[in-house]
Amino acid sequence: MVKKGGRAREGNKKPDDDDLVNTIFSWTLEDVMNQNLFADKVPSISFVFSIRLVNAIPDRFSGLKSYLDSFRALLLEEIRAEMSSNLETLPNNSSSTKHIQSLVRVPTGLRQCPLYRVTISDQRGACAPCIGDIVVLTDTVPRRPSDLASNGRSCCLAHVKDVVNRRTFLIRAAKKIGDADSYAFAASLLAFIPYARIWRCLDYDYALKINPPLVMAVAGVALQTTSLAGSSSFHRANGGTDEITSRLPAFGLNDSQAGAIQSCVSAVQGNGASTTSGRFSLIWGPPGTGKTKTISVLLLMLMTTATSQSRYRVLTCAPTNTAISQVASRLLALSKQHSAAAAGGLCHGDLLLFGNKDRMGIDGDLKEVFLDNRVKILQKCFSPESGWRHGLSSLQVFLSFPLALRCQYIQACIALKDGTALPESSFVRSRFHDICQKLSRCFQTILSHVPKSVILEKNYNNIILLTTMLENFRKLLSKNSAAGDEVLVGIFMKEKKPDGSDGGVVHSDLVRNLRQSMTQILGVISTLLRGLQLPATTSPFKIKKFCLRSASLIFCTVSGSAKLYEQKMDLLLIDEAAQLKECESLIPLQVSGLKHAVLIGDECQLPATVKSKAADGALLGRSLFERLTLLGHQKHLLNMQYRMHPSISIFPNFSFYDKKILDGPNVTHARHERSFLQGAMFGPYSFINIENGREDPGRSKRNMAEVAAIKKILHNLRKACVGTGEGVSVGIICPYAAQVEAIQSGIDANALRPLDVRVNSVDGFQGSEEDIIILSTVRSNSTGSIGFLSNRRRANVALTRARHCLWILGDAATLLGSGSVWGELVRDAVDRRCFYDWDDGGAGLLGVARRGHEDELDDAVEFATAFDTFADEAGCRDDICDALGSLKLA
C-alpha cells in the first residue's frame, strides 16, 4: 500500500508533499548542479513567493508569513546542494547505484500520477532505497556528473512512494516512462522525508489554522496571555517551585545547575507573556558541564510533581537518535538511583521513546520504554482472546459457573487420551493456577507499561487488592486433605439444587472462608470489568496510538516529532538545540498545545550542517537558540565543567567562553591526573609539532607523517596498558575523512586491546568524551592554508573531548600562518611550555619549524628563557605557575 505524505489533525489537513516533489521534478540535472539556480529568484511553480537568496534570514519579522517565507527559498537551495553533492559522488560510489532488473507501470486511477514498480538485481547485496528518497534513473553509470546532464542522455528523477521488499519499490516519476528498458540504473540523490517535514511547517495557511503559540511568538505575532500558569491544576500539581527546591539537594547539583532548573520551572509556571522571553527558556551548556544531568533532573522534577488529577505532557527532542536515547537512558538511571528524591520514581508507562531502533542502540531499561517493544508487550495483554479482560472473565466463570468448569474438566479428560484418571480436585487447583498466572502477568504488564493516570487510582488500587485476594485464595485451595478435596469439588464443580442448597457440601470454616473470598473477589472483578477502560485489540496501529496518547513524557528526534501532530503536549524540551537549523525546530514547535519550550545548547560548538555555501551565508544554519541569544534573550549558563583536566580546559575556557567556566572538584583532584606514557610530551596537555609532514593533495586531505606518529603513540600506549593491566579509551579526531580512513586502515583495533580505540571526524565526536584524545590537524603547507579547519566552533569540539590527556599533532608553522584559532593555540602552548617537537622525542621544548614565523617563535623562546631565569633565582616557580593558571581560569 502506498504511503501518503498528508496527515489530518483536528479537522485540519496537514499539507502533503506533492508541492515540494513537483518543485524538485521541475529541475533538470543541469539545474541541480547549477550553484546559481536561486541566485536571483525562486520560480513560481505551485506557490507564489519571490525571495532573493542574497537576503539573509532577518532577526525580526513583520508577521507569521514573512517569518515562514524567509526559509523557503533557502531550503530549496539546500535541497539542490545536497542533491548536487550526491550526484558528484555517483561515479566514485558504485555501491549506491542499483542495477534495474525490471520497471513496470502499476495501474492507478485516471487522475492519479502514474506509479512504477522497480525491481533491482541482487548483485553485491544491493537493497532498495528508503521510502521518500528522491532517486535518479539513468541508462548508464556516469563517469562524471556532467554525463547525466548532457543532451541526449536518458535520465529521470523519481520519488520513492513505498518499499515492497528488499529489492522492490514503487516510484512516482517526474515524467511518463514510455520505454521501460530505457533505464538501467537507479541511485538515491536525497533523503526527502526530513526536508518534507520542514517544508510542511512552512505552509502559511496551515500554520494560520493551527495557530501554534510558540511559532507565533518567534514570528513576533502578539498573542493572548496563556501559559501553563493559567491552569490551576498545574499549580496544584507543582505547588510553586518550593517543593522542587527542597528536593534538588539530593541530586548533588552545583549552583548553576540547580539555578537553571529553578529558572525553567519558574518560567513555565509563572510567566504567561506572549513575548518570546515568556515562551522560551535557554540553558547554555558548554562541554562537560553536566548538561544531560541537568536536563534529566529537570524532567524528573516536572514529571514526579504532577498528579493523576493534573497531568501534563512533555515532549523531549534532540537532533539525532543517539542523542535522544542518551537523554532517555540517563533519566531512567537517575529515577532508579534517586527514587526517594523523585517521589518514588517514574512509572515506565509514563515514558515513551520512538525512533530508529538500530541507531538508538536499544538495550537495558530502554527496552521498557521503546515504542515498538511496548506495542509487542501490550498486544498479548490487550488481546480479546488471552488478555486481561479475558482473564477476568475466565476467573468470573471459574468462581460462578460450576457447569462450565465441569465441561472444561471433561474436555481435559478427553484430551489425555491414555485413559489416565484426572482427579477433580487437582483440576480445580490447576485451572485456578493457570487463570491467575496469566491474569497476574497481564496486570504486571499493565502496571509497568500503562500510566497510573490512565489506569485511574481506583482501578490501580483494585488491581493491587485483587492480586492480594487471589494469593490468599490460592492458599485456601492448596490445603490438601480428603475432606478438603471433597469441598473443592462440591463448591466449584457441582450445580446448586433448586432450593439453593449446596448439594451435600459439608459446611465448615474452609467452606465459609472460600465462599466469603469468592464473593469479595467477584465484586472486585465486576468493578474492574466496568471501570478499567483499556483497548481490547491486537492491532499494532491501535495500540501504538494508545501508547502515544497515554504517555506523559515522549522522547524522539526533532524530525520524528512530525508523527505527533495528532497529540497534544504542554511543554517542549530540545537538547542540542544549537545544532538545529531554526526551520528544523519548527517541526516540534508546531505540535499542538505547546505553551513553553526549554532549549538546551551551546552556540560555541558545532552548528547545523548546511551543504550550500550560499544558504549557509544567508544564515540557514543559524539555530533558534542562537537567534534568541542575539535578540538578548537571557541564557542560564552551566558554569562548572567536570570532564577535562584543568590543563586541557584552560585554552577552550579562555578562547571560547570568556573565562566563565570553572573546573569541578573532581577534575582538580589529584586522582584525575593520570600518566599513561613517560615523558613531558605525554602529559595532560601538549602540542606535538610534526614539521616533516606534508598534506597530500586532494579534496579530502591526509598527512601520513601524522598517521605514522599516531601509530607509534598507540603502540607505546598499548605496551604501557598491558603492563598495568588497565583499559583506556582513546579517541583519534581528524578533521578530514581521508585522514580518518588512513588511520583506520593502518591500525587493528582488536590488536590494540586493552586500548579501546575510536577514530572519527570532529563532527562524529560531538557529544563524546574519552580518556585520551589524539587530535590530528593534518594541514601542512607553505601558505598557512587550513580550509574549514579554521572554524572556531569545530575547533572547540575537538579540543574539549578529553578527560585526562589531550595530545595535538600538527605543523606549527602552518597553523601559525593561518591567522586562525590554531595559531592562538600554538602560541598558547609555547607560553605554557606545553609545546614539543616530535622529531626529538619531546626533549626540545621549542623545536619548531620556523617557516616565516621566526619573530613569533623567538619572542616565545625569549619569554620562556627569561621566566626560567627569574623563577629559579627567586625560588618561586611553582607559585608563579599556580598564579598564571588561576588567572587563566578566573
PDB file of N, CA and C in Angstrom, residues 353-425:
ATOM      1  N   LEU A 353       9.679   6.231  24.150  1.00  0.00           N
ATOM      2  CA  LEU A 353      10.761   6.591  23.232  1.00  0.00           C
ATOM      3  C   LEU A 353      10.492   5.942  21.891  1.00  0.00           C
ATOM      4  N   PHE A 354      10.575   6.716  20.810  1.00  0.00           N
ATOM      5  CA  PHE A 354      10.454   6.082  19.496  1.00  0.00           C
ATOM      6  C   PHE A 354      11.469   6.679  18.530  1.00  0.00           C
ATOM      7  N   GLY A 355      11.806   5.898  17.505  1.00  0.00           N
ATOM      8  CA  GLY A 355      12.808   6.315  16.524  1.00  0.00           C
ATOM      9  C   GLY A 355      13.422   5.096  15.870  1.00  0.00           C
ATOM     10  N   ASN A 356      14.623   5.269  15.327  1.00  0.00           N
ATOM     11  CA  ASN A 356      15.331   4.190  14.642  1.00  0.00           C
ATOM     12  C   ASN A 356      16.007   3.292  15.671  1.00  0.00           C
ATOM     13  N   LYS A 357      15.501   2.070  15.824  1.00  0.00           N
ATOM     14  CA  LYS A 357      15.972   1.163  16.867  1.00  0.00           C
ATOM     15  C   LYS A 357      17.461   0.863  16.733  1.00  0.00           C
ATOM     16  N   ASP A 358      17.935   0.653  15.504  1.00  0.00           N
ATOM     17  CA  ASP A 358      19.340   0.309  15.298  1.00  0.00           C
ATOM     18  C   ASP A 358      20.257   1.463  15.688  1.00  0.00           C
ATOM     19  N   ARG A 359      19.888   2.676  15.288  1.00  0.00           N
ATOM     20  CA  ARG A 359      20.727   3.829  15.602  1.00  0.00           C
ATOM     21  C   ARG A 359      20.660   4.212  17.070  1.00  0.00           C
ATOM     22  N   MET A 360      19.561   3.891  17.720  1.00  0.00           N
ATOM     23  CA  MET A 360      19.417   4.221  19.138  1.00  0.00           C
ATOM     24  C   MET A 360      20.165   3.246  20.041  1.00  0.00           C
ATOM     25  N   GLY A 361      20.437   2.045  19.547  1.00  0.00           N
ATOM     26  CA  GLY A 361      21.096   1.057  20.391  1.00  0.00           C
ATOM     27  C   GLY A 361      20.227   0.682  21.583  1.00  0.00           C
ATOM     28  N   ILE A 362      19.015   0.232  21.300  1.00  0.00           N
ATOM     29  CA  ILE A 362      18.056  -0.054  22.368  1.00  0.00           C
ATOM     30  C   ILE A 362      18.491  -1.293  23.161  1.00  0.00           C
ATOM     31  N   ASP A 363      18.755  -1.099  24.460  1.00  0.00           N
ATOM     32  CA  ASP A 363      19.058  -2.208  25.348  1.00  0.00           C
ATOM     33  C   ASP A 363      18.731  -1.793  26.781  1.00  0.00           C
ATOM     34  N   GLY A 364      18.871  -2.724  27.715  1.00  0.00           N
ATOM     35  CA  GLY A 364      18.626  -2.417  29.115  1.00  0.00           C
ATOM     36  C   GLY A 364      17.226  -1.853  29.347  1.00  0.00           C
ATOM     37  N   ASP A 365      17.175  -0.818  30.192  1.00  0.00           N
ATOM     38  CA  ASP A 365      15.889  -0.212  30.544  1.00  0.00           C
ATOM     39  C   ASP A 365      15.216   0.460  29.354  1.00  0.00           C
ATOM     40  N   LEU A 366      15.986   0.841  28.344  1.00  0.00           N
ATOM     41  CA  LEU A 366      15.382   1.489  27.181  1.00  0.00           C
ATOM     42  C   LEU A 366      14.374   0.580  26.486  1.00  0.00           C
ATOM     43  N   LYS A 367      14.579  -0.735  26.604  1.00  0.00           N
ATOM     44  CA  LYS A 367      13.622  -1.667  26.003  1.00  0.00           C
ATOM     45  C   LYS A 367      12.232  -1.490  26.609  1.00  0.00           C
ATOM     46  N   GLU A 368      12.194  -1.098  27.888  1.00  0.00           N
ATOM     47  CA  GLU A 368      10.923  -0.966  28.586  1.00  0.00           C
ATOM     48  C   GLU A 368      10.119   0.239  28.110  1.00  0.00           C
ATOM     49  N   VAL A 369      10.804   1.232  27.540  1.00  0.00           N
ATOM     50  CA  VAL A 369      10.096   2.458  27.145  1.00  0.00           C
ATOM     51  C   VAL A 369      10.082   2.662  25.634  1.00  0.00           C
ATOM     52  N   PHE A 370      10.714   1.756  24.878  1.00  0.00           N
ATOM     53  CA  PHE A 370      10.757   1.903  23.419  1.00  0.00           C
ATOM     54  C   PHE A 370       9.419   1.490  22.816  1.00  0.00           C
ATOM     55  N   LEU A 371       8.868   2.320  21.969  1.00  0.00           N
ATOM     56  CA  LEU A 371       7.503   2.157  21.470  1.00  0.00           C
ATOM     57  C   LEU A 371       7.271   0.798  20.820  1.00  0.00           C
ATOM     58  N   ASP A 372       8.136   0.380  19.897  1.00  0.00           N
ATOM     59  CA  ASP A 372       7.919  -0.885  19.194  1.00  0.00           C
ATOM     60  C   ASP A 372       7.878  -2.064  20.168  1.00  0.00           C
ATOM     61  N   ASN A 373       8.773  -2.045  21.164  1.00  0.00           N
ATOM     62  CA  ASN A 373       8.769  -3.118  22.163  1.00  0.00           C
ATOM     63  C   ASN A 373       7.496  -3.083  22.999  1.00  0.00           C
ATOM     64  N   ARG A 374       7.062  -1.883  23.366  1.00  0.00           N
ATOM     65  CA  ARG A 374       5.871  -1.761  24.195  1.00  0.00           C
ATOM     66  C   ARG A 374       4.639  -2.272  23.459  1.00  0.00           C
ATOM     67  N   VAL A 375       4.549  -1.981  22.182  1.00  0.00           N
ATOM     68  CA  VAL A 375       3.403  -2.463  21.394  1.00  0.00           C
ATOM     69  C   VAL A 375       3.364  -3.986  21.408  1.00  0.00           C
ATOM     70  N   LYS A 376       4.525  -4.631  21.236  1.00  0.00           N
ATOM     71  CA  LYS A 376       4.565  -6.096  21.244  1.00  0.00           C
ATOM     72  C   LYS A 376       4.170  -6.653  22.612  1.00  0.00           C
ATOM     73  N   ILE A 377       4.632  -5.995  23.662  1.00  0.00           N
ATOM     74  CA  ILE A 377       4.312  -6.448  25.020  1.00  0.00           C
ATOM     75  C   ILE A 377       2.820  -6.318  25.303  1.00  0.00           C
ATOM     76  N   LEU A 378       2.229  -5.206  24.885  1.00  0.00           N
ATOM     77  CA  LEU A 378       0.819  -4.955  25.187  1.00  0.00           C
ATOM     78  C   LEU A 378      -0.127  -5.733  24.287  1.00  0.00           C
ATOM     79  N   GLN A 379       0.366  -6.223  23.155  1.00  0.00           N
ATOM     80  CA  GLN A 379      -0.509  -6.990  22.264  1.00  0.00           C
ATOM     81  C   GLN A 379      -1.113  -8.192  22.980  1.00  0.00           C
ATOM     82  N   LYS A 380      -0.284  -8.943  23.723  1.00  0.00           N
ATOM     83  CA  LYS A 380      -0.790 -10.109  24.453  1.00  0.00           C
ATOM     84  C   LYS A 380      -1.726  -9.679  25.573  1.00  0.00           C
ATOM     85  N   CYS A 381      -1.368  -8.595  26.231  1.00  0.00           N
ATOM     86  CA  CYS A 381      -2.138  -8.134  27.378  1.00  0.00           C
ATOM     87  C   CYS A 381      -3.506  -7.592  26.960  1.00  0.00           C
ATOM     88  N   PHE A 382      -3.598  -6.981  25.770  1.00  0.00           N
ATOM     89  CA  PHE A 382      -4.846  -6.393  25.297  1.00  0.00           C
ATOM     90  C   PHE A 382      -5.666  -7.340  24.417  1.00  0.00           C
ATOM     91  N   SER A 383      -5.126  -8.499  24.126  1.00  0.00           N
ATOM     92  CA  SER A 383      -5.810  -9.428  23.232  1.00  0.00           C
ATOM     93  C   SER A 383      -7.172  -9.848  23.796  1.00  0.00           C
ATOM     94  N   PRO A 384      -8.238  -9.768  22.990  1.00  0.00           N
ATOM     95  CA  PRO A 384      -9.565 -10.211  23.469  1.00  0.00           C
ATOM     96  C   PRO A 384      -9.583 -11.698  23.801  1.00  0.00           C
ATOM     97  N   GLU A 385      -8.726 -12.496  23.152  1.00  0.00           N
ATOM     98  CA  GLU A 385      -8.712 -13.941  23.359  1.00  0.00           C
ATOM     99  C   GLU A 385      -7.873 -14.371  24.558  1.00  0.00           C
ATOM    100  N   SER A 386      -6.877 -13.565  24.944  1.00  0.00           N
ATOM    101  CA  SER A 386      -5.980 -14.030  26.010  1.00  0.00           C
ATOM    102  C   SER A 386      -5.537 -12.923  26.955  1.00  0.00           C
ATOM    103  N   GLY A 387      -6.085 -11.726  26.814  1.00  0.00           N
ATOM    104  CA  GLY A 387      -5.614 -10.591  27.592  1.00  0.00           C
ATOM    105  C   GLY A 387      -6.266 -10.466  28.957  1.00  0.00           C
ATOM    106  N   TRP A 388      -6.140  -9.250  29.531  1.00  0.00           N
ATOM    107  CA  TRP A 388      -6.613  -9.021  30.900  1.00  0.00           C
ATOM    108  C   TRP A 388      -8.133  -9.197  31.044  1.00  0.00           C
ATOM    109  N   ARG A 389      -8.897  -8.732  30.053  1.00  0.00           N
ATOM    110  CA  ARG A 389     -10.355  -8.844  30.142  1.00  0.00           C
ATOM    111  C   ARG A 389     -10.784 -10.311  30.046  1.00  0.00           C
ATOM    112  N   HIS A 390     -10.113 -11.059  29.186  1.00  0.00           N
ATOM    113  CA  HIS A 390     -10.404 -12.496  29.067  1.00  0.00           C
ATOM    114  C   HIS A 390     -10.052 -13.195  30.373  1.00  0.00           C
ATOM    115  N   GLY A 391      -8.946 -12.773  31.007  1.00  0.00           N
ATOM    116  CA  GLY A 391      -8.549 -13.387  32.275  1.00  0.00           C
ATOM    117  C   GLY A 391      -9.553 -13.134  33.381  1.00  0.00           C
ATOM    118  N   LEU A 392     -10.045 -11.910  33.461  1.00  0.00           N
ATOM    119  CA  LEU A 392     -11.056 -11.596  34.473  1.00  0.00           C
ATOM    120  C   LEU A 392     -12.346 -12.370  34.220  1.00  0.00           C
ATOM    121  N   SER A 393     -12.738 -12.448  32.948  1.00  0.00           N
ATOM    122  CA  SER A 393     -13.965 -13.194  32.614  1.00  0.00           C
ATOM    123  C   SER A 393     -13.804 -14.677  32.934  1.00  0.00           C
ATOM    124  N   SER A 394     -12.626 -15.228  32.653  1.00  0.00           N
ATOM    125  CA  SER A 394     -12.372 -16.643  32.951  1.00  0.00           C
ATOM    126  C   SER A 394     -12.434 -16.902  34.447  1.00  0.00           C
ATOM    127  N   LEU A 395     -11.892 -15.969  35.219  1.00  0.00           N
ATOM    128  CA  LEU A 395     -11.931 -16.115  36.678  1.00  0.00           C
ATOM    129  C   LEU A 395     -13.364 -16.009  37.186  1.00  0.00           C
ATOM    130  N   GLN A 396     -14.134 -15.133  36.561  1.00  0.00           N
ATOM    131  CA  GLN A 396     -15.544 -14.972  36.928  1.00  0.00           C
ATOM    132  C   GLN A 396     -16.312 -16.271  36.672  1.00  0.00           C
ATOM    133  N   VAL A 397     -16.054 -16.872  35.525  1.00  0.00           N
ATOM    134  CA  VAL A 397     -16.705 -18.146  35.189  1.00  0.00           C
ATOM    135  C   VAL A 397     -16.281 -19.236  36.171  1.00  0.00           C
ATOM    136  N   PHE A 398     -15.015 -19.280  36.490  1.00  0.00           N
ATOM    137  CA  PHE A 398     -14.477 -20.289  37.407  1.00  0.00           C
ATOM    138  C   PHE A 398     -15.174 -20.221  38.758  1.00  0.00           C
ATOM    139  N   LEU A 399     -15.417 -19.009  39.237  1.00  0.00           N
ATOM    140  CA  LEU A 399     -15.980 -18.826  40.569  1.00  0.00           C
ATOM    141  C   LEU A 399     -17.505 -18.898  40.589  1.00  0.00           C
ATOM    142  N   SER A 400     -18.150 -18.746  39.425  1.00  0.00           N
ATOM    143  CA  SER A 400     -19.618 -18.584  39.425  1.00  0.00           C
ATOM    144  C   SER A 400     -20.378 -19.678  38.697  1.00  0.00           C
ATOM    145  N   PHE A 401     -19.738 -20.429  37.802  1.00  0.00           N
ATOM    146  CA  PHE A 401     -20.480 -21.354  36.940  1.00  0.00           C
ATOM    147  C   PHE A 401     -19.886 -22.763  37.012  1.00  0.00           C
ATOM    148  N   PRO A 402     -20.341 -23.549  37.967  1.00  0.00           N
ATOM    149  CA  PRO A 402     -19.818 -24.923  38.118  1.00  0.00           C
ATOM    150  C   PRO A 402     -19.976 -25.779  36.871  1.00  0.00           C
ATOM    151  N   LEU A 403     -21.093 -25.628  36.155  1.00  0.00           N
ATOM    152  CA  LEU A 403     -21.296 -26.456  34.959  1.00  0.00           C
ATOM    153  C   LEU A 403     -20.247 -26.164  33.889  1.00  0.00           C
ATOM    154  N   ALA A 404     -19.893 -24.895  33.747  1.00  0.00           N
ATOM    155  CA  ALA A 404     -18.858 -24.544  32.773  1.00  0.00           C
ATOM    156  C   ALA A 404     -17.528 -25.179  33.155  1.00  0.00           C
ATOM    157  N   LEU A 405     -17.243 -25.163  34.464  1.00  0.00           N
ATOM    158  CA  LEU A 405     -15.999 -25.780  34.922  1.00  0.00           C
ATOM    159  C   LEU A 405     -16.041 -27.287  34.730  1.00  0.00           C
ATOM    160  N   ARG A 406     -17.242 -27.886  34.946  1.00  0.00           N
ATOM    161  CA  ARG A 406     -17.396 -29.320  34.719  1.00  0.00           C
ATOM    162  C   ARG A 406     -17.146 -29.664  33.259  1.00  0.00           C
ATOM    163  N   CYS A 407     -17.646 -28.859  32.336  1.00  0.00           N
ATOM    164  CA  CYS A 407     -17.395 -29.084  30.897  1.00  0.00           C
ATOM    165  C   CYS A 407     -15.918 -28.992  30.581  1.00  0.00           C
ATOM    166  N   GLN A 408     -15.238 -28.024  31.183  1.00  0.00           N
ATOM    167  CA  GLN A 408     -13.809 -27.895  30.958  1.00  0.00           C
ATOM    168  C   GLN A 408     -13.056 -29.103  31.493  1.00  0.00           C
ATOM    169  N   TYR A 409     -13.529 -29.632  32.612  1.00  0.00           N
ATOM    170  CA  TYR A 409     -12.912 -30.828  33.184  1.00  0.00           C
ATOM    171  C   TYR A 409     -13.058 -32.023  32.237  1.00  0.00           C
ATOM    172  N   ILE A 410     -14.251 -32.181  31.687  1.00  0.00           N
ATOM    173  CA  ILE A 410     -14.500 -33.295  30.755  1.00  0.00           C
ATOM    174  C   ILE A 410     -13.601 -33.169  29.525  1.00  0.00           C
ATOM    175  N   GLN A 411     -13.484 -31.968  29.011  1.00  0.00           N
ATOM    176  CA  GLN A 411     -12.623 -31.747  27.854  1.00  0.00           C
ATOM    177  C   GLN A 411     -11.171 -32.081  28.189  1.00  0.00           C
ATOM    178  N   ALA A 412     -10.733 -31.725  29.396  1.00  0.00           N
ATOM    179  CA  ALA A 412      -9.361 -32.020  29.805  1.00  0.00           C
ATOM    180  C   ALA A 412      -9.136 -33.520  29.910  1.00  0.00           C
ATOM    181  N   CYS A 413     -10.138 -34.242  30.397  1.00  0.00           N
ATOM    182  CA  CYS A 413     -10.012 -35.701  30.487  1.00  0.00           C
ATOM    183  C   CYS A 413      -9.923 -36.337  29.101  1.00  0.00           C
ATOM    184  N   ILE A 414     -10.751 -35.846  28.185  1.00  0.00           N
ATOM    185  CA  ILE A 414     -10.735 -36.371  26.815  1.00  0.00           C
ATOM    186  C   ILE A 414      -9.381 -36.114  26.165  1.00  0.00           C
ATOM    187  N   ALA A 415      -8.807 -34.984  26.459  1.00  0.00           N
ATOM    188  CA  ALA A 415      -7.530 -34.620  25.846  1.00  0.00           C
ATOM    189  C   ALA A 415      -6.395 -35.522  26.300  1.00  0.00           C
ATOM    190  N   LEU A 416      -6.548 -36.177  27.471  1.00  0.00           N
ATOM    191  CA  LEU A 416      -5.479 -37.056  27.946  1.00  0.00           C
ATOM    192  C   LEU A 416      -5.309 -38.278  27.044  1.00  0.00           C
ATOM    193  N   LYS A 417      -6.444 -38.847  26.553  1.00  0.00           N
ATOM    194  CA  LYS A 417      -6.454 -39.924  25.556  1.00  0.00           C
ATOM    195  C   LYS A 417      -5.890 -41.266  26.056  1.00  0.00           C
ATOM    196  N   ASP A 418      -5.098 -41.247  27.114  1.00  0.00           N
ATOM    197  CA  ASP A 418      -4.486 -42.506  27.561  1.00  0.00           C
ATOM    198  C   ASP A 418      -5.291 -43.173  28.674  1.00  0.00           C
ATOM    199  N   GLY A 419      -6.494 -42.602  28.967  1.00  0.00           N
ATOM    200  CA  GLY A 419      -7.353 -43.184  29.983  1.00  0.00           C
ATOM    201  C   GLY A 419      -6.955 -42.885  31.402  1.00  0.00           C
ATOM    202  N   THR A 420      -5.939 -42.085  31.579  1.00  0.00           N
ATOM    203  CA  THR A 420      -5.497 -41.726  32.923  1.00  0.00           C
ATOM    204  C   THR A 420      -6.578 -40.931  33.633  1.00  0.00           C
ATOM    205  N   ALA A 421      -6.832 -41.268  34.876  1.00  0.00           N
ATOM    206  CA  ALA A 421      -7.846 -40.563  35.650  1.00  0.00           C
ATOM    207  C   ALA A 421      -7.298 -39.223  36.114  1.00  0.00           C
ATOM    208  N   LEU A 422      -8.096 -38.197  35.916  1.00  0.00           N
ATOM    209  CA  LEU A 422      -7.691 -36.852  36.332  1.00  0.00           C
ATOM    210  C   LEU A 422      -8.504 -36.463  37.557  1.00  0.00           C
ATOM    211  N   PRO A 423      -7.879 -36.399  38.732  1.00  0.00           N
ATOM    212  CA  PRO A 423      -8.641 -36.047  39.945  1.00  0.00           C
ATOM    213  C   PRO A 423      -9.313 -34.689  39.785  1.00  0.00           C
ATOM    214  N   GLU A 424     -10.586 -34.631  40.185  1.00  0.00           N
ATOM    215  CA  GLU A 424     -11.339 -33.387  40.027  1.00  0.00           C
ATOM    216  C   GLU A 424     -10.739 -32.253  40.849  1.00  0.00           C
ATOM    217  N   SER A 425     -10.304 -32.553  42.061  1.00  0.00           N
ATOM    218  CA  SER A 425      -9.735 -31.504  42.917  1.00  0.00           C
ATOM    219  C   SER A 425      -8.438 -30.958  42.330  1.00  0.00           C
TER     220      SER A 425
END
